[in-house]
């Protein structure tokens, strides 16, 4: 269900908040980001364990989170698919 919810978020216009390598994709001001500096293991992947606050978001690259920010909710509400 988590992966499906994440993919529906993409369908409705949401992007990943951050990618596995720490690059930021979404650009909304109120979503937590998992930048490269959080990669404490040095393996080139910012895991959910290394950035638990950002990974709590449904649109983090590793879809383990369930939260959406207010701006993400607003983007979903304005989605053409929702009307």
Coordinates of C-alpha atoms in Angstrom, one line a residue, residues 4-70:
X4 CA 1.0 2.4 -4.4
X5 CA 0.3 5.6 -2.4
X6 CA 3.7 6.9 -3.4
X7 CA 3.1 6.2 -7.0
X8 CA -0.3 7.8 -6.9
X9 CA 1.4 10.9 -5.5
X10 CA 3.6 10.9 -8.7
X11 CA 0.5 10.5 -10.8
X12 CA -1.2 13.5 -9.1
X13 CA 1.8 15.7 -9.6
X14 CA 4.2 15.2 -6.7
X15 CA 7.9 14.5 -7.2
X16 CA 10.4 12.9 -4.9
X17 CA 11.4 15.2 -2.1
X18 CA 15.0 14.0 -2.5
X19 CA 16.7 11.3 -4.5
X20 CA 18.9 8.5 -3.2
X21 CA 22.1 10.5 -3.9
X22 CA 20.9 13.5 -2.0
X23 CA 19.8 15.7 -4.8
X24 CA 16.6 17.6 -4.2
X25 CA 13.9 17.3 -6.7
X26 CA 10.6 18.7 -5.5
X27 CA 11.4 22.2 -4.6
X28 CA 8.5 22.9 -2.3
X29 CA 9.5 25.1 0.6
X30 CA 8.0 23.1 3.5
X31 CA 9.2 19.6 2.7
X32 CA 12.2 18.2 4.5
X33 CA 15.1 17.3 2.3
X34 CA 17.8 14.6 2.6
X35 CA 20.9 16.2 1.1
X36 CA 24.2 14.5 0.4
X37 CA 25.6 15.8 3.8
X38 CA 23.3 13.3 5.5
X39 CA 25.1 10.3 3.9
X40 CA 27.1 9.4 7.1
X41 CA 28.0 5.9 5.7
X42 CA 29.7 7.4 2.7
X43 CA 28.1 4.9 0.3
X44 CA 26.6 7.6 -1.9
X45 CA 23.0 6.8 -0.8
X46 CA 21.1 8.9 1.7
X47 CA 19.0 6.1 3.3
X48 CA 15.9 6.4 5.4
X49 CA 18.0 5.6 8.4
X50 CA 20.4 8.5 7.7
X51 CA 17.5 11.0 7.2
X52 CA 14.6 9.7 9.2
X53 CA 12.8 13.1 9.3
X54 CA 12.9 13.4 5.5
X55 CA 12.1 9.8 4.9
X56 CA 8.9 10.2 7.0
X57 CA 7.5 11.9 3.9
X58 CA 5.5 9.8 1.5
X59 CA 7.4 11.2 -1.4
X60 CA 10.9 10.4 -0.2
X61 CA 12.7 8.2 -2.7
X62 CA 12.4 5.2 -0.4
X63 CA 8.7 5.0 0.1
X64 CA 8.5 4.2 3.8
X65 CA 6.9 7.4 5.0
X66 CA 3.3 8.4 5.3
X67 CA 3.4 12.1 5.8
X68 CA 2.7 14.9 3.4
X69 CA 3.5 18.6 3.9
X70 CA 0.8 21.3 3.7

